[in-house]
mmCIF file of C-alpha atoms in Angstrom:
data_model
loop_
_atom_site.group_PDB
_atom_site.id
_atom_site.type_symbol
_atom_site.label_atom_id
_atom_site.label_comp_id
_atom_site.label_asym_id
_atom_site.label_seq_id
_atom_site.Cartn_x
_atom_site.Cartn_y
_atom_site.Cartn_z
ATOM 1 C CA UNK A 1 24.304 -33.816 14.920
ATOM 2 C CA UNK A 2 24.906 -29.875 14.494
ATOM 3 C CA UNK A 3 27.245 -28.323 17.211
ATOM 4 C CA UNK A 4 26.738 -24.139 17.542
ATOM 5 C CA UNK A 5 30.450 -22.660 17.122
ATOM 6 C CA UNK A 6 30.576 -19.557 19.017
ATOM 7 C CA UNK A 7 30.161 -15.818 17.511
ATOM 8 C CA UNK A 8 33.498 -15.021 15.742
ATOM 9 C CA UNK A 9 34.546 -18.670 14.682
ATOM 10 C CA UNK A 10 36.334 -18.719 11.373
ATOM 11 C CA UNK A 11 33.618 -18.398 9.133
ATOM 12 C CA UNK A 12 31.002 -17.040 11.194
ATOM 13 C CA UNK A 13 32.008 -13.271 10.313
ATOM 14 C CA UNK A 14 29.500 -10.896 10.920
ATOM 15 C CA UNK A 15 31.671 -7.854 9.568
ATOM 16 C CA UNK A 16 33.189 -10.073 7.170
ATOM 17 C CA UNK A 17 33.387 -9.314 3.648
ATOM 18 C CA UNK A 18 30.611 -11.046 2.284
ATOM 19 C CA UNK A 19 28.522 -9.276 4.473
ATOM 20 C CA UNK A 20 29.761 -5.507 3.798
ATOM 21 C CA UNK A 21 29.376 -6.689 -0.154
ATOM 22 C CA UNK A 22 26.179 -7.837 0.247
ATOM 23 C CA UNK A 23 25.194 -4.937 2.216
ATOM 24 C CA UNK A 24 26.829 -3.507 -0.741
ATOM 25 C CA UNK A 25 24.459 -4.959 -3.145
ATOM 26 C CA UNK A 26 21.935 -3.915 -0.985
ATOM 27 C CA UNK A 27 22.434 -0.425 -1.210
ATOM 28 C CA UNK A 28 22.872 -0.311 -4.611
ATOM 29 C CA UNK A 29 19.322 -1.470 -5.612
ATOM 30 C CA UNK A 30 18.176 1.511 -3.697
ATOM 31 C CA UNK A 31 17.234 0.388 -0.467
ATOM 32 C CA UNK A 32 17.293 1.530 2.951
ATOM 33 C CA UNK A 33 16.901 -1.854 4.327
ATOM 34 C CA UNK A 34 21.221 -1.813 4.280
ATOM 35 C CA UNK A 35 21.927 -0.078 7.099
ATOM 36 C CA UNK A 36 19.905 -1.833 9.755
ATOM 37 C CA UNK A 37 20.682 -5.220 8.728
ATOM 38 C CA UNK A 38 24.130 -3.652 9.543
ATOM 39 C CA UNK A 39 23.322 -2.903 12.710
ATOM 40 C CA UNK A 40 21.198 -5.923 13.707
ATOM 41 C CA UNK A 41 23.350 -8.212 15.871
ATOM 42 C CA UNK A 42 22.142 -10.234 18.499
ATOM 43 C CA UNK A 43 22.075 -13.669 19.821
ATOM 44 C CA UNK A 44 19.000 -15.127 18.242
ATOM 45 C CA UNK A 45 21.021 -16.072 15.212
ATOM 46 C CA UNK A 46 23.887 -17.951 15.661
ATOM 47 C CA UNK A 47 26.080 -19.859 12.494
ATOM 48 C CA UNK A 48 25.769 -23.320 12.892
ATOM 49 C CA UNK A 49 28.281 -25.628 11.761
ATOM 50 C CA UNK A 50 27.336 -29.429 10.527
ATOM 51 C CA UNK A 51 29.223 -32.308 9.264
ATOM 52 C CA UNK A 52 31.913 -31.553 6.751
ATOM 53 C CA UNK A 53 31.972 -28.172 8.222
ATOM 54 C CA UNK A 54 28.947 -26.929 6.088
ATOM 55 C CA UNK A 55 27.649 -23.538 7.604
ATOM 56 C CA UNK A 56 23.809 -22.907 8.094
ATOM 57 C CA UNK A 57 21.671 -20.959 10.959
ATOM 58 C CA UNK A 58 20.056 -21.129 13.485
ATOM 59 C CA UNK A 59 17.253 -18.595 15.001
ATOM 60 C CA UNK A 60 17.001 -19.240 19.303
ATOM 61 C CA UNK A 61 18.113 -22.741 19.114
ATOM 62 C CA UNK A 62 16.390 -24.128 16.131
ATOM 63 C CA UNK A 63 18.182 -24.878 12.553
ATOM 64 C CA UNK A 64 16.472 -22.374 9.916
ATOM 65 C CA UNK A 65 18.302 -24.471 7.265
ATOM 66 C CA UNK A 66 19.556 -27.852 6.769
ATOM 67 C CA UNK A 67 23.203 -28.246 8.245
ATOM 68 C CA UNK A 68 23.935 -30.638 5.855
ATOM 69 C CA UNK A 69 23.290 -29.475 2.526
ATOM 70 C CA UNK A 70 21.480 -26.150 2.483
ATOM 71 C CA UNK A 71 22.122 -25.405 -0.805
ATOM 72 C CA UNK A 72 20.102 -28.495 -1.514
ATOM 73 C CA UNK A 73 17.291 -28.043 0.579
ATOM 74 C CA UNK A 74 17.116 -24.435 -1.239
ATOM 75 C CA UNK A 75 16.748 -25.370 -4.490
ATOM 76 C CA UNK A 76 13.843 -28.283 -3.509
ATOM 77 C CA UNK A 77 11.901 -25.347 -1.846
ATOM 78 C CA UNK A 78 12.464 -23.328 -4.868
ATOM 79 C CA UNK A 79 11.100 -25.567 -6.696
ATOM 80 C CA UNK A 80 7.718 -25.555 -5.561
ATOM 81 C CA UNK A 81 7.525 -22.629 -7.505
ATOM 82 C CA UNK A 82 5.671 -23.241 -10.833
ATOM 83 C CA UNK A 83 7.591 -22.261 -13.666
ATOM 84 C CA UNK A 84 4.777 -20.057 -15.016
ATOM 85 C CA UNK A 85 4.338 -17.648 -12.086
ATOM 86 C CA UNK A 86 4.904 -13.826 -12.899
ATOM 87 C CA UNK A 87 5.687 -12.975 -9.090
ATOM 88 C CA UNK A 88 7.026 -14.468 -6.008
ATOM 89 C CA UNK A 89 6.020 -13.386 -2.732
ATOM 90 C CA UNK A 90 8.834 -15.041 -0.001
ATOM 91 C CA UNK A 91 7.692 -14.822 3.339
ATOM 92 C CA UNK A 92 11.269 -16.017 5.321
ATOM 93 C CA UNK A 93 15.010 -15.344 4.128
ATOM 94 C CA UNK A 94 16.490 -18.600 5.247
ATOM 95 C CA UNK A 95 19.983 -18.709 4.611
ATOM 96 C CA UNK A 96 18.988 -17.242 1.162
ATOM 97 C CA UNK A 97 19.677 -20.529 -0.727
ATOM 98 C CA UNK A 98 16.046 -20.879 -1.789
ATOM 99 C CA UNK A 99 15.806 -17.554 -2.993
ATOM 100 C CA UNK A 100 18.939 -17.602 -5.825
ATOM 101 C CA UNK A 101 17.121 -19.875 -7.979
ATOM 102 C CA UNK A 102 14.091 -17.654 -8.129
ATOM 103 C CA UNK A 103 15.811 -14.986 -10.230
ATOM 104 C CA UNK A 104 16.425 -17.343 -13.403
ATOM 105 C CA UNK A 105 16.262 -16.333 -17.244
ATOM 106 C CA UNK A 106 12.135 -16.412 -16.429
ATOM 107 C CA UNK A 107 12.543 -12.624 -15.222
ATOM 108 C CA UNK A 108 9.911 -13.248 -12.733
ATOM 109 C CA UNK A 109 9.604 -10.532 -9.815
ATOM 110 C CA UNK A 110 10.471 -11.239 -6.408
ATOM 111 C CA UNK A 111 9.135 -9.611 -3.213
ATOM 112 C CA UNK A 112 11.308 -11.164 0.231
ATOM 113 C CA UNK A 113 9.867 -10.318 3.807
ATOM 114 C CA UNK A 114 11.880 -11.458 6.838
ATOM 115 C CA UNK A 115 11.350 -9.693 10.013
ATOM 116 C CA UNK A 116 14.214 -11.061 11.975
ATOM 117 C CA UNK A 117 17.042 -8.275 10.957
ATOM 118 C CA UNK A 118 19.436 -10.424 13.190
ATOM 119 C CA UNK A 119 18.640 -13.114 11.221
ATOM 120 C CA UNK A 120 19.739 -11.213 8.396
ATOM 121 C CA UNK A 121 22.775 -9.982 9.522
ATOM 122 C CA UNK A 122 23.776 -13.341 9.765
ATOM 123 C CA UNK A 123 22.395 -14.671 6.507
ATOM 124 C CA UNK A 124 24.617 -11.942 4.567
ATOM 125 C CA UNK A 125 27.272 -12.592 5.770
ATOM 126 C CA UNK A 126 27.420 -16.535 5.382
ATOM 127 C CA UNK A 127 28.036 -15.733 1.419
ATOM 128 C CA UNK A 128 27.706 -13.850 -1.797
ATOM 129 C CA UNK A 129 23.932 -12.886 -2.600
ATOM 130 C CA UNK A 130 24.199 -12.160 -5.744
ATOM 131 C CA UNK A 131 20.344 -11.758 -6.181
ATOM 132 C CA UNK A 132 20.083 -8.842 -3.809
ATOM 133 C CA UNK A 133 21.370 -6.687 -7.074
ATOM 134 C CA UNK A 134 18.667 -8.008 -9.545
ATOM 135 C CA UNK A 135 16.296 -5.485 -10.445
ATOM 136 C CA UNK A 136 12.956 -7.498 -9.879
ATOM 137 C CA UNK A 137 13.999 -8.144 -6.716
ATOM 138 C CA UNK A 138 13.218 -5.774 -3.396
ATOM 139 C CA UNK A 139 13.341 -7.424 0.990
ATOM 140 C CA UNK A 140 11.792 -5.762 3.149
ATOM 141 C CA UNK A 141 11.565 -6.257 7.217
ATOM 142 C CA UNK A 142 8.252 -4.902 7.556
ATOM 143 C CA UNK A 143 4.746 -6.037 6.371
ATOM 144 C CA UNK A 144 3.785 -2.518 5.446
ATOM 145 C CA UNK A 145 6.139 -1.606 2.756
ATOM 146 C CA UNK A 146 6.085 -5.346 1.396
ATOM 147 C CA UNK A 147 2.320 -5.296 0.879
ATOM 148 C CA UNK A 148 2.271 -1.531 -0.640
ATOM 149 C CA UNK A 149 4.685 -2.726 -3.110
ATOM 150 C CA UNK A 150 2.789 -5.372 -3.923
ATOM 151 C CA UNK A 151 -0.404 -3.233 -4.055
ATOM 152 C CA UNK A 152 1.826 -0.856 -6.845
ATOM 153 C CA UNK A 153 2.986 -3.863 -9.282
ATOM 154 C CA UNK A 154 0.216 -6.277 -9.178
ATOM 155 C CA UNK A 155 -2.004 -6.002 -12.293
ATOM 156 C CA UNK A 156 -5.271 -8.442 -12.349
ATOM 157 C CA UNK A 157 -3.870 -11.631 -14.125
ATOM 158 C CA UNK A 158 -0.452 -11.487 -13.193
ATOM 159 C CA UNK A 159 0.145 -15.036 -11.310
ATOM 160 C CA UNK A 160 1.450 -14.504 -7.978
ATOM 161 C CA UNK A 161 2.749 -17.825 -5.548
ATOM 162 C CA UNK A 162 3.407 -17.346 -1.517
ATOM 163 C CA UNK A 163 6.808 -19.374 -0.713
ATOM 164 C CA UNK A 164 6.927 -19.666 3.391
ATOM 165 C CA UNK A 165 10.074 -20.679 4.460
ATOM 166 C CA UNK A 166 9.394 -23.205 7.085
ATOM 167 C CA UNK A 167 11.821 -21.636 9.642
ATOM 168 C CA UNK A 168 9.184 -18.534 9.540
ATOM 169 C CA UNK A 169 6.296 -20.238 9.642
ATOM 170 C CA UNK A 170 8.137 -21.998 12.677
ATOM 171 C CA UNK A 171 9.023 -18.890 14.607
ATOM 172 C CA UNK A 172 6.013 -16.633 13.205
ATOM 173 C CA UNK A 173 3.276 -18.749 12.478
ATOM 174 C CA UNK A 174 -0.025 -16.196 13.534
ATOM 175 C CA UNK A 175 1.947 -13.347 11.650
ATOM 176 C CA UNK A 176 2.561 -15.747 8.156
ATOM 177 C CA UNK A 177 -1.134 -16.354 8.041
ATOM 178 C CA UNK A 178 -2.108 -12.749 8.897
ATOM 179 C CA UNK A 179 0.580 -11.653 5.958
ATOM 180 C CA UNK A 180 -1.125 -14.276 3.483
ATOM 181 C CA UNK A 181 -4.724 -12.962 4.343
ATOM 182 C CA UNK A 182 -3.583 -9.604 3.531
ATOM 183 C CA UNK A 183 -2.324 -10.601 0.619
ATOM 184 C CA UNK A 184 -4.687 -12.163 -0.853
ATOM 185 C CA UNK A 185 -7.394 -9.070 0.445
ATOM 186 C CA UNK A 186 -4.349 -6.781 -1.573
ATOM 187 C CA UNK A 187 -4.733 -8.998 -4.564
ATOM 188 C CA UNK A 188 -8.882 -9.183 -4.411
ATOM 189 C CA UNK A 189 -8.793 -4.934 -3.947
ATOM 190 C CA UNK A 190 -6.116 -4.364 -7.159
ATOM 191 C CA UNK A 191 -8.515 -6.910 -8.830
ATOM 192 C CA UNK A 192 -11.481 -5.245 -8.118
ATOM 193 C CA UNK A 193 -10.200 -1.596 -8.861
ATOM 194 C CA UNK A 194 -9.568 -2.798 -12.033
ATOM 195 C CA UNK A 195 -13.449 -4.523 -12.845
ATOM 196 C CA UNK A 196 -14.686 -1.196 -11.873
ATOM 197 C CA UNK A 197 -12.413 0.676 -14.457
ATOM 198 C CA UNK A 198 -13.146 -1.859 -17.212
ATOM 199 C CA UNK A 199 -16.899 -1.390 -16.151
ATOM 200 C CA UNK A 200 -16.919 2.582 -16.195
ATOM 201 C CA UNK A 201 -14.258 3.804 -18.539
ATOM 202 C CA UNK A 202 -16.636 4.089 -21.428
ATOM 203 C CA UNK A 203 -19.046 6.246 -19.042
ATOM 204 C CA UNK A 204 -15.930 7.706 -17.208
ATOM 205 C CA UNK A 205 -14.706 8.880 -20.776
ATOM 206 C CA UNK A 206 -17.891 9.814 -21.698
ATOM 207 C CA UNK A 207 -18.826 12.364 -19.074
ATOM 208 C CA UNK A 208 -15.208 13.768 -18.839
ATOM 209 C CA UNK A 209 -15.031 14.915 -22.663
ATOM 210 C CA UNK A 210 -18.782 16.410 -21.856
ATOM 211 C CA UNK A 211 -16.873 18.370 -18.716
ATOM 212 C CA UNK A 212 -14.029 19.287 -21.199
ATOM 213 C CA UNK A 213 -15.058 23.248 -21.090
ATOM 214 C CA UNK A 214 -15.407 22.883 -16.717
ATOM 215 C CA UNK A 215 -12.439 21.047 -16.819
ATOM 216 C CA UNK A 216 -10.238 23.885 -18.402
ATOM 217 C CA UNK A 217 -11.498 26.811 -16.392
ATOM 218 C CA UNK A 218 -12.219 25.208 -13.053
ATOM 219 C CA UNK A 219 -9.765 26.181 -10.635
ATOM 220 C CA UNK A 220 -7.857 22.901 -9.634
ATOM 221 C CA UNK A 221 -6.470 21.242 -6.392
ATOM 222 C CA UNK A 222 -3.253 22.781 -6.465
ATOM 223 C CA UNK A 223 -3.743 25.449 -4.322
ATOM 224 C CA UNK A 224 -5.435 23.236 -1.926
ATOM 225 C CA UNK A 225 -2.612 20.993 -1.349
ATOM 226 C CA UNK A 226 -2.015 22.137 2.440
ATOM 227 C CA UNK A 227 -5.018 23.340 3.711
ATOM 228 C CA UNK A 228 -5.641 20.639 5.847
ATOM 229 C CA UNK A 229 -1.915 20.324 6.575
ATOM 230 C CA UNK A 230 -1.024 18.921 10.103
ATOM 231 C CA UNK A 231 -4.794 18.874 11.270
ATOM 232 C CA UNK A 232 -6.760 15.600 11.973
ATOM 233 C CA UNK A 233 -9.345 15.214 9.249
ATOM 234 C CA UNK A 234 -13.084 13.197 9.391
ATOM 235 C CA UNK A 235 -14.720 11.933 6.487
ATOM 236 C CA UNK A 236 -17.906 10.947 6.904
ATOM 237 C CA UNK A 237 -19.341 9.070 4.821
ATOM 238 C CA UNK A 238 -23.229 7.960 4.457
ATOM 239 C CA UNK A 239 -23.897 4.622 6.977
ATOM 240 C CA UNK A 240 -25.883 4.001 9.732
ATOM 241 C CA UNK A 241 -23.740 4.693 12.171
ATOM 242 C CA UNK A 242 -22.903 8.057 11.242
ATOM 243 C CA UNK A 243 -25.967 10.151 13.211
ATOM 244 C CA UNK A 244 -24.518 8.788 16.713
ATOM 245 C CA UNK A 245 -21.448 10.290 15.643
ATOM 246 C CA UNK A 246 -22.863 13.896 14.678
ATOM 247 C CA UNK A 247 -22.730 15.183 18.387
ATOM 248 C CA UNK A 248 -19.465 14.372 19.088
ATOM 249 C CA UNK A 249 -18.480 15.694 15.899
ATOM 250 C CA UNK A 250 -20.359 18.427 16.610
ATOM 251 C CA UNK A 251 -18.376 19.282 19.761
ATOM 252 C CA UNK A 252 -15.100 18.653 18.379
ATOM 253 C CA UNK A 253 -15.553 20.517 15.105
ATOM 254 C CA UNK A 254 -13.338 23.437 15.279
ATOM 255 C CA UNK A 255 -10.252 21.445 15.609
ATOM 256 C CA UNK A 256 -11.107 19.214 12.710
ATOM 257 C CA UNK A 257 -11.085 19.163 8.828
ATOM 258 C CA UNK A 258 -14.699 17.798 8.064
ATOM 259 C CA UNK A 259 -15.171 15.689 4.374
ATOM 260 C CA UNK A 260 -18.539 15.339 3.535
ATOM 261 C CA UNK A 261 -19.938 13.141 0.194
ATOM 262 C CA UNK A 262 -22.575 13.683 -1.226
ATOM 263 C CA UNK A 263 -24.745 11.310 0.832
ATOM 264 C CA UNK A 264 -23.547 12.909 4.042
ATOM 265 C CA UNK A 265 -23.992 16.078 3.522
ATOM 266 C CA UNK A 266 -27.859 16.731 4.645
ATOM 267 C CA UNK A 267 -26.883 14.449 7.870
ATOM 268 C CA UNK A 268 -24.172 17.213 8.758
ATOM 269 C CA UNK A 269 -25.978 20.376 7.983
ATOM 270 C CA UNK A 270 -29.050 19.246 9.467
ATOM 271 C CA UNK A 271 -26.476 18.872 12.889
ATOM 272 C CA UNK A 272 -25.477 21.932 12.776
ATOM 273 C CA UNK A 273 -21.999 20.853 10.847
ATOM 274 C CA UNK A 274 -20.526 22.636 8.393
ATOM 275 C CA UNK A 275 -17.686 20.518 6.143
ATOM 276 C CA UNK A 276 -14.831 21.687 4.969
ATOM 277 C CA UNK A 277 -15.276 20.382 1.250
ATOM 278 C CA UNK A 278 -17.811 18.121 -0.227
ATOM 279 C CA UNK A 279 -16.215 15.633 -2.429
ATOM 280 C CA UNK A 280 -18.485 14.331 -5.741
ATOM 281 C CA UNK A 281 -17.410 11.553 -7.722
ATOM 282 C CA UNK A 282 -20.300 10.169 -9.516
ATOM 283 C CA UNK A 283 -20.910 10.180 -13.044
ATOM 284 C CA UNK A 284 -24.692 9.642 -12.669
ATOM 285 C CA UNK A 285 -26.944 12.625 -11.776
ATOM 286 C CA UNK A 286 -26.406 12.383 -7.955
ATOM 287 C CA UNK A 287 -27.360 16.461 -7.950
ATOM 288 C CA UNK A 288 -30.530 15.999 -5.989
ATOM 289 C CA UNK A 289 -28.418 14.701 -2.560
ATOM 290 C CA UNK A 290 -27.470 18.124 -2.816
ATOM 291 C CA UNK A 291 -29.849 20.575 -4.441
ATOM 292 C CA UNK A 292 -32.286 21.023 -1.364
ATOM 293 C CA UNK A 293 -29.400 21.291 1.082
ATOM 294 C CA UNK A 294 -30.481 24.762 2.791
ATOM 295 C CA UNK A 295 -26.324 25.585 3.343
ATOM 296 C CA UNK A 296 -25.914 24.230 -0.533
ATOM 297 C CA UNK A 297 -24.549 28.066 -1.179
ATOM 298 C CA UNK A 298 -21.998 28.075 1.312
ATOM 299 C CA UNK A 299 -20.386 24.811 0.290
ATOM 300 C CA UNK A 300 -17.260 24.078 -1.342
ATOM 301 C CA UNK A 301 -17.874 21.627 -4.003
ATOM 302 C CA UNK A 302 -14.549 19.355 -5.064
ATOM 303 C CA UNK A 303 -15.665 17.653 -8.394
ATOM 304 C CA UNK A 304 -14.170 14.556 -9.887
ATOM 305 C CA UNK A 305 -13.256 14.883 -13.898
ATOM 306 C CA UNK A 306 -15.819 12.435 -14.985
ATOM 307 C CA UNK A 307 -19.060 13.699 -11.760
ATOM 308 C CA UNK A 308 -21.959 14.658 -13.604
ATOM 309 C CA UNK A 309 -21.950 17.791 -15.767
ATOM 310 C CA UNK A 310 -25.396 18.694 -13.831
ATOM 311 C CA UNK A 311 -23.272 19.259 -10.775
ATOM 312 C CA UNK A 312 -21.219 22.114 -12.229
ATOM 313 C CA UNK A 313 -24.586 23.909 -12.253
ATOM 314 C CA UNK A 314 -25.157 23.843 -8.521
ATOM 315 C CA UNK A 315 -25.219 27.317 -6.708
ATOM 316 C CA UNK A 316 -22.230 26.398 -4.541
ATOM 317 C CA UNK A 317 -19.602 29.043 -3.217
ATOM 318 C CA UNK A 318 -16.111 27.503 -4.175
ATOM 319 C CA UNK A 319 -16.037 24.599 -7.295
ATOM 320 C CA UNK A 320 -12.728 22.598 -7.539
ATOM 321 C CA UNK A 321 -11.600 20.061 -9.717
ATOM 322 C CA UNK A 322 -9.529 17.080 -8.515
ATOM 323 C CA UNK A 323 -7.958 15.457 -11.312
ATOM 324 C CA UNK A 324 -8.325 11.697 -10.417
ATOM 325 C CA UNK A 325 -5.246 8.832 -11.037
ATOM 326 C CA UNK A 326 -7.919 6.467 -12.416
ATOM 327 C CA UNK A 327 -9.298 8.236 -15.185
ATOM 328 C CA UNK A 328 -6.227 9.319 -17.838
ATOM 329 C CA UNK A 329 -8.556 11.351 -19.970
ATOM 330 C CA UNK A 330 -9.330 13.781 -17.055
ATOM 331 C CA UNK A 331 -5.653 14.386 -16.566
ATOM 332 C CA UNK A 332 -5.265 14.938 -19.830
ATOM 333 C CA UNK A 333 -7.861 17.761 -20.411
ATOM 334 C CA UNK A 334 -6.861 19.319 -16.878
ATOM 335 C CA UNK A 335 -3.311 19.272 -17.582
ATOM 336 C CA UNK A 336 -4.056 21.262 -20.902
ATOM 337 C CA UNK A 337 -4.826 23.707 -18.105
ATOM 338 C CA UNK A 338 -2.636 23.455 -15.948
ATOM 339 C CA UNK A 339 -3.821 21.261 -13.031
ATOM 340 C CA UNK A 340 -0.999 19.102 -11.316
ATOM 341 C CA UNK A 341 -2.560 17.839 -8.216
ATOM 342 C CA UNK A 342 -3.832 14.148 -8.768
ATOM 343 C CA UNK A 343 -5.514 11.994 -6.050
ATOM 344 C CA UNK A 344 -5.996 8.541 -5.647
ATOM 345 C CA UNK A 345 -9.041 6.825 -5.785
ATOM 346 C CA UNK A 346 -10.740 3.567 -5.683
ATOM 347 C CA UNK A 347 -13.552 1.262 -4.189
ATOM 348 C CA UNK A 348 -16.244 3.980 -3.049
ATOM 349 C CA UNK A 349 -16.182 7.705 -3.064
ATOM 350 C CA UNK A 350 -15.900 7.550 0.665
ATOM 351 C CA UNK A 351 -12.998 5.761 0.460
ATOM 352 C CA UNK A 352 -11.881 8.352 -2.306
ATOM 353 C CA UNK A 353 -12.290 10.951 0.247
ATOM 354 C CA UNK A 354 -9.911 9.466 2.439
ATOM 355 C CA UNK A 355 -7.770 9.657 -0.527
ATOM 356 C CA UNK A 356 -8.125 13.218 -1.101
ATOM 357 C CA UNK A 357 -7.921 14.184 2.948
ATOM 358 C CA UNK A 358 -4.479 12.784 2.131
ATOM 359 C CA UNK A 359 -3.669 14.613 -0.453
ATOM 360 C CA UNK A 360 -4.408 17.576 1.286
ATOM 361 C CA UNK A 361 -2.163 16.960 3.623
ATOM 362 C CA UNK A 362 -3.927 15.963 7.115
ATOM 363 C CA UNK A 363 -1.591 14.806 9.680
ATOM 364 C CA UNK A 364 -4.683 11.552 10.993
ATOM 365 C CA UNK A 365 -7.399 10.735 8.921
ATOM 366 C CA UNK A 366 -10.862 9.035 11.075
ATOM 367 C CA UNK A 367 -13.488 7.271 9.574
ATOM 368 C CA UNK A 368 -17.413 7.879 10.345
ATOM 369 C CA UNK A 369 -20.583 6.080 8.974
ATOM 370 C CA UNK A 370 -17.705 3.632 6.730
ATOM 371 C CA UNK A 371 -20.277 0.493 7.802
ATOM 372 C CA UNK A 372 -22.099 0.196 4.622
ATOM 373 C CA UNK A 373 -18.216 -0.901 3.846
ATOM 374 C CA UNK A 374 -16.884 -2.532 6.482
ATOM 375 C CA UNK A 375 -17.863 -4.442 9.556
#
């Protein structure tokens, strides 16, 4: 019923100028996606041609889209979308027809992953795109970027809906569902981040303002920003598992950058390990994990805005504030004095100090005694 034309039949033109104004289009919003689309020839996808010499594709044999009416066939697909959704995760670029109708006067966002850059190359250059220039709307080729975008602009209530084109879920089927699992774990983390801020901001608030004075004469994180720079850092954190690790650590230590919390930090001492920095972000009196410590005065204490004002008391031998993205009030004070340095934060304070291991700069970050949080 559908007869493959060879490459370079009338209107299969790869360097055509629908593609180079797509590409165009591309480009324009910003993104570096342009160039290896460009690039991305190959034989997997071919133009098909069907009766009435409608053009569609095909990926290694198989039709991705109707060769009758793919236009058609689009806008049914689109039209599972409901009408009230905020944003539109599309796993599979098609030939792009479904994809048109999803940038409408609604203004919903649109997030596109397709994998096969051939198939792309291909796609663009079947017709004008005229979506690809729309603000809300950002493809990506890699599951990576696509979920970290998503991780940036979802907000808890915002109504998201996964549209798999069925040629992907053809071609890719255990990748689709491992994309939709992580989804849907991105969506459950952004919507748990946010519970816990709701829960604590009163406390949060609370124990900042009562750190105001620390706050503006602490030194800050700014002139920590490299000193882990291109070494491997460990943060260990408080679980089970971590005391098998403490001899290996032990060994390897001197080539490291060692993050303690506060939980940790009698484990590692008590070893024979010395951390780098101890990182505190509690706002409830968490001082005696620390107090009896018999290295407490050699430590280097890095204190979230809103820890405990007790903690500012320790006798420790370096105290740094970390100004912390979650908690506006804290950036506020310290950027009355100066700070600059933020870090990232969310879900546990171990999992903040692989946040601020980051920030300062290390080149790998491992993960010891994390089992209280994951399997």
């Amino acid at each position: 019923l559908a007869a493959r034309r060879p490459m370079g039949a009338p209107h299969d033109q790869p360097d055509g100028p629908a593609l180079h104004s797509n590409l165009a289009r591309l480009r324009g919003a910003g993104s570096e996606l342009a160039e290896r689309i460009r690039a991305a020839r190959g034989p997997d996808a071919e133009v098909v041609e069907g009766r009435g010499g409608t053009a569609t594709l095909s990926w290694r044999g198989a039709l991705v889209a109707s060769a009758y009416d793919p236009e058609g066939e689009g806008a049914r697909l689109a039209a599972q979308v409901p009408d009230e959704v905020d944003l539109v995760l599309a796993l599979g670029f098609g030939t792009g027809h479904h994809l048109a109708p999803l940038c409408g006067p609604e203004r919903r966002s649109l997030l596109i992953l397709e994998p096969r850059l051939p198939l792309l190359h291909r796609a663009f250059g079947l017709g004008a795109l005229p979506f690809l220039g729309h603000e809300a709307v950002e493809l990506y080729d890699e599951v990576e970027p696509f979920l970290a975008t998503l991780a940036r602009v979802y907000s808890p209530g915002m109504r998201l809906h996964v549209l798999v084109h069925p040629s992907l879920a053809r071609s890719h089927p255990d990748e689709v569902r491992d994309v939709i699992a992580r989804v849907a774990r991105t969506k459950e983390i952004g919507d748990t981040n946010a519970a816990t801020v709701r829960a604590g901001a009163q406390a949060w608030s609370d124990a900042t303002f009562r750190n105001a004075a620390h706050l503006l004469r602490a030194p800050s994180l700014d002139a920590c920003l490299d000193v882990a720079s291109g070494v491997p850092a460990v943060v260990c954190a408080a679980g089970p598992s971590l005391d098998a690790q403490l001899p290996r650590l032990r060994a390897e230590r001197d080539r490291l950058f060692v993050v303690a919390i506060g939980q940790s930090l009698r484990s590692l001492v008590t070893a024979g390990i010395q951390p780098d920095l101890v990182y505190v972000v509690e706002n409830q009196d968490v001082t005696h994990q620390l107090r009896d410590v018999p290295t407490l005065e050699e430590q280097t204490l890095v204190l979230a805005p809103h820890a405990h004002p007790d903690l500012h008391a320790l006798p420790v031998r370096h105290r740094v504030v970390a100004l912390d993205a979650s908690n506006p009030v804290g950036r506020w004070i310290g950027e009355l004095a100066g700070h600059r340095a933020v870090v990232n934060s969310g879900g546990s304070v171990a999992l903040s100090a692989v946040w601020l291991a980051e920030r300062l700069g290390a080149s790998r970050i491992a993960l010891l005694g994390q089992d209280l949080a994951f399997s």
